[in-house]
PDB file of N, CA and C in Angstrom:
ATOM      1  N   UNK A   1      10.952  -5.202  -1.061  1.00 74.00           N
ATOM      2  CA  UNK A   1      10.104  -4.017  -1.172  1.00 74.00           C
ATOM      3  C   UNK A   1      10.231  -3.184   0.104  1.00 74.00           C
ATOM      4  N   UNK A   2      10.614  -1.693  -0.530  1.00 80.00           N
ATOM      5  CA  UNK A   2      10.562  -1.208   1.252  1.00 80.00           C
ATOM      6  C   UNK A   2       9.512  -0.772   1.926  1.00 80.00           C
ATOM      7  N   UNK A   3       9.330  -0.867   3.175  1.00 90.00           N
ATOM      8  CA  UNK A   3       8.432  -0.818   4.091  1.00 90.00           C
ATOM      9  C   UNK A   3       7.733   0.289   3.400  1.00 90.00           C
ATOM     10  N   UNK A   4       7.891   1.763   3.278  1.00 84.00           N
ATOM     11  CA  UNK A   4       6.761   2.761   3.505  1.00 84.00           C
ATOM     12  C   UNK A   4       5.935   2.638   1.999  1.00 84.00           C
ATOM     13  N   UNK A   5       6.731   1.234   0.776  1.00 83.00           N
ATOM     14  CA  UNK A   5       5.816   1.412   0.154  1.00 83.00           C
ATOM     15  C   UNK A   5       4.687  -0.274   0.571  1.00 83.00           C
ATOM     16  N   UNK A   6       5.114  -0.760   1.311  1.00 88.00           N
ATOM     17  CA  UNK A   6       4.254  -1.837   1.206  1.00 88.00           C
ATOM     18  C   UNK A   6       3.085  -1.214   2.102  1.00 88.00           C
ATOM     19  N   UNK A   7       3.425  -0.108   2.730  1.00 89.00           N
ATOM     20  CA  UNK A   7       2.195   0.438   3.923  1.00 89.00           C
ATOM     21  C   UNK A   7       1.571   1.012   2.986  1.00 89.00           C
ATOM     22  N   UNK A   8       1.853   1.885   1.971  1.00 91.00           N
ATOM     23  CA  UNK A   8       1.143   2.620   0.981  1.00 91.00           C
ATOM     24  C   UNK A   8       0.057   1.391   0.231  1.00 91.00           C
ATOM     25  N   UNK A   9       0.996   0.425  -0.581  1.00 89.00           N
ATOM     26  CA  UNK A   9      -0.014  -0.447  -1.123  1.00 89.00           C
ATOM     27  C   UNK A   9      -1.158  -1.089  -0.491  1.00 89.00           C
ATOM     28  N   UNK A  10      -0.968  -1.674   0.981  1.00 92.00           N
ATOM     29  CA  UNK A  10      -1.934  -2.434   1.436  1.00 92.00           C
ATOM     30  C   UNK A  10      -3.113  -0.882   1.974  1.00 92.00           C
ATOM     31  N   UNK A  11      -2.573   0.435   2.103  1.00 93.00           N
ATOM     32  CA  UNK A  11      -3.720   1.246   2.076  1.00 93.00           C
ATOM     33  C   UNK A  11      -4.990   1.533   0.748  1.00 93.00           C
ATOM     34  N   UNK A  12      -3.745   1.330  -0.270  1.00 92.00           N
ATOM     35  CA  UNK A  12      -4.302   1.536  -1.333  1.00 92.00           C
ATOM     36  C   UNK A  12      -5.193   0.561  -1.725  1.00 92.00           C
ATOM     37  N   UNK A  13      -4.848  -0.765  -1.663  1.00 89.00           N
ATOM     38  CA  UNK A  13      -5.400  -2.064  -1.962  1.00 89.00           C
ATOM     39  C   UNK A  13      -6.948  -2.125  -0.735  1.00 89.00           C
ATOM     40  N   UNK A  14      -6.987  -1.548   0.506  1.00 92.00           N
ATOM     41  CA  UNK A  14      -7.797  -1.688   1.827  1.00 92.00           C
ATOM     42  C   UNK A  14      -8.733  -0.236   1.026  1.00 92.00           C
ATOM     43  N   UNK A  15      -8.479   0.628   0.393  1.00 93.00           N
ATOM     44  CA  UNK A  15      -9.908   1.481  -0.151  1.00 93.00           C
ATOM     45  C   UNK A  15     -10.071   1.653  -1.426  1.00 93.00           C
ATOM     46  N   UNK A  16      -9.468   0.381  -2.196  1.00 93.00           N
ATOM     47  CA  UNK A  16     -10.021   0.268  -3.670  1.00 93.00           C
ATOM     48  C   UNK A  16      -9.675   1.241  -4.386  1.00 93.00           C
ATOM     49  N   UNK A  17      -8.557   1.573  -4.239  1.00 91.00           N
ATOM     50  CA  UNK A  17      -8.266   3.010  -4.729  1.00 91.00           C
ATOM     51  C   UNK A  17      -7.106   2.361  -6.143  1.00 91.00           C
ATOM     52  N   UNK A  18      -8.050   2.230  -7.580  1.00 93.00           N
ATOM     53  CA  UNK A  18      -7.325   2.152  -8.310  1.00 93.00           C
ATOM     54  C   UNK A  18      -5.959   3.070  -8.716  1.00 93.00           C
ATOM     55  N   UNK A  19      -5.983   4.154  -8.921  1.00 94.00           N
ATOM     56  CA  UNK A  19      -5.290   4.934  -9.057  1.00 94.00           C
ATOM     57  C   UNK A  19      -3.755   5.097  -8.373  1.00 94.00           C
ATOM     58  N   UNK A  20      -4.042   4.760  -7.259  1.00 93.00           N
ATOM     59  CA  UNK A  20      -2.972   4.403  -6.400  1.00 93.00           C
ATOM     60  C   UNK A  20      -2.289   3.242  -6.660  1.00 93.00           C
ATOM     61  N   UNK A  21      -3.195   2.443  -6.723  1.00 89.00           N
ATOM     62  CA  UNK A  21      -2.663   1.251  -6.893  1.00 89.00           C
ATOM     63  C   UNK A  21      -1.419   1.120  -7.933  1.00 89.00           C
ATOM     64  N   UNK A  22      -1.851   1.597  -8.858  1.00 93.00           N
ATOM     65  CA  UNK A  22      -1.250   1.733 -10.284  1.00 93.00           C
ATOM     66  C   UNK A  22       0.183   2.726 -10.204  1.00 93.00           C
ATOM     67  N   UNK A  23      -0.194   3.529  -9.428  1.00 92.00           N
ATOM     68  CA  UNK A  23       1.137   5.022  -9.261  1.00 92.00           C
ATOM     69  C   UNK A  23       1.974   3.321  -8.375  1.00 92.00           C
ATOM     70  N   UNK A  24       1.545   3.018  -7.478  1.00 90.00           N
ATOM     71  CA  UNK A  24       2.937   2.668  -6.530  1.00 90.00           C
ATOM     72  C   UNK A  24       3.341   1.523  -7.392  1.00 90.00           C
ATOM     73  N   UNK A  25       2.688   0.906  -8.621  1.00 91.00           N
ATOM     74  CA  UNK A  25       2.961  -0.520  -9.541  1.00 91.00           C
ATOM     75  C   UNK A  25       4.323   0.112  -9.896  1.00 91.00           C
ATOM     76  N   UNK A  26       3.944   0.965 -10.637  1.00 92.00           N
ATOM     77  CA  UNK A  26       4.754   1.736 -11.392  1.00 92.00           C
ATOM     78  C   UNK A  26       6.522   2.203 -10.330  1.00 92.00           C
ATOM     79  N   UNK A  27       6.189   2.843  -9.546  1.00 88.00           N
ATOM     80  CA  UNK A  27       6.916   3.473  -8.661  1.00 88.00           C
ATOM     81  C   UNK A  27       7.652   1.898  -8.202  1.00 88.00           C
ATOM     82  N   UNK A  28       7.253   0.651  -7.458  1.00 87.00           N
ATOM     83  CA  UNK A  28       8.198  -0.169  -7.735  1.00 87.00           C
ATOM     84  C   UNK A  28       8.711  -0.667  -8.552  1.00 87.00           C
ATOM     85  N   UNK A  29       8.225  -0.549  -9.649  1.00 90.00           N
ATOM     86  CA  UNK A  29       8.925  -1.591 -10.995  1.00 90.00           C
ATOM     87  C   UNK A  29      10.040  -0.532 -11.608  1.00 90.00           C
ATOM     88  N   UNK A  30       9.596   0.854 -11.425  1.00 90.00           N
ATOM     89  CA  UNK A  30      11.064   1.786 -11.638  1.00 90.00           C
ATOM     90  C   UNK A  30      12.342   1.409 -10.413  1.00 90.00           C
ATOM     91  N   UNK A  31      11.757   1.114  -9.127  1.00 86.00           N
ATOM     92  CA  UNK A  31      12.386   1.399  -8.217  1.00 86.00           C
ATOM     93  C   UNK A  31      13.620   0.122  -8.035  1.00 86.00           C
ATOM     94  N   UNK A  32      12.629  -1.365  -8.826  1.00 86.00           N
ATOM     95  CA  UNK A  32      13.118  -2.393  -8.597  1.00 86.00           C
ATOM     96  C   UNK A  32      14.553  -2.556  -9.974  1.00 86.00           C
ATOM     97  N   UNK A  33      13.902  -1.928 -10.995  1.00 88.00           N
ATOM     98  CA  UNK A  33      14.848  -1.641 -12.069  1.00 88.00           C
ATOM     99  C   UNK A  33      16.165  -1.662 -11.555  1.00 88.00           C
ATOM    100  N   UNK A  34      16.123  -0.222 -11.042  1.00 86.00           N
ATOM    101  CA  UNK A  34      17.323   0.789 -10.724  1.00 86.00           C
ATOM    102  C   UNK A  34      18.274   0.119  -9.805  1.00 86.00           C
ATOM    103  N   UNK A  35      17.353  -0.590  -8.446  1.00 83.00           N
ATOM    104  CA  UNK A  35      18.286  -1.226  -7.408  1.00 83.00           C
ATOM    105  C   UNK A  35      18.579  -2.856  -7.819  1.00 83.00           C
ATOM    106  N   UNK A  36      18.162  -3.552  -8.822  1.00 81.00           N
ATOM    107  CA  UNK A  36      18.056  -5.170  -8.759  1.00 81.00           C
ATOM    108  C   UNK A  36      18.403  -5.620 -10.000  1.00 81.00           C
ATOM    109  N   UNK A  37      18.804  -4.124 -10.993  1.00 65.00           N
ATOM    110  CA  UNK A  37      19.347  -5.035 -12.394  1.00 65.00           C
ATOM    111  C   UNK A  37      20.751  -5.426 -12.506  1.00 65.00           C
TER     112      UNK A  37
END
């Protein structure tokens, strides 16, 4: 996982911020697709 999104998640995860949470789920599982299939 790259760094500027694991800083994003643990912000997101540190103010309960569902919404976020969910955009960056998303944003790695496209991201992991593309680079790891």
């Amino acid at each position: 996982m790259p760094t500027w999104l694991k800083n994003q998640m643990r912000r997101a995860y540190y103010e309960k911020n569902r919404e976020q949470i969910k955009l960056l789920n998303q944003c790695w599982f496209f991201y992991w697709r593309k680079h790891c299939s």
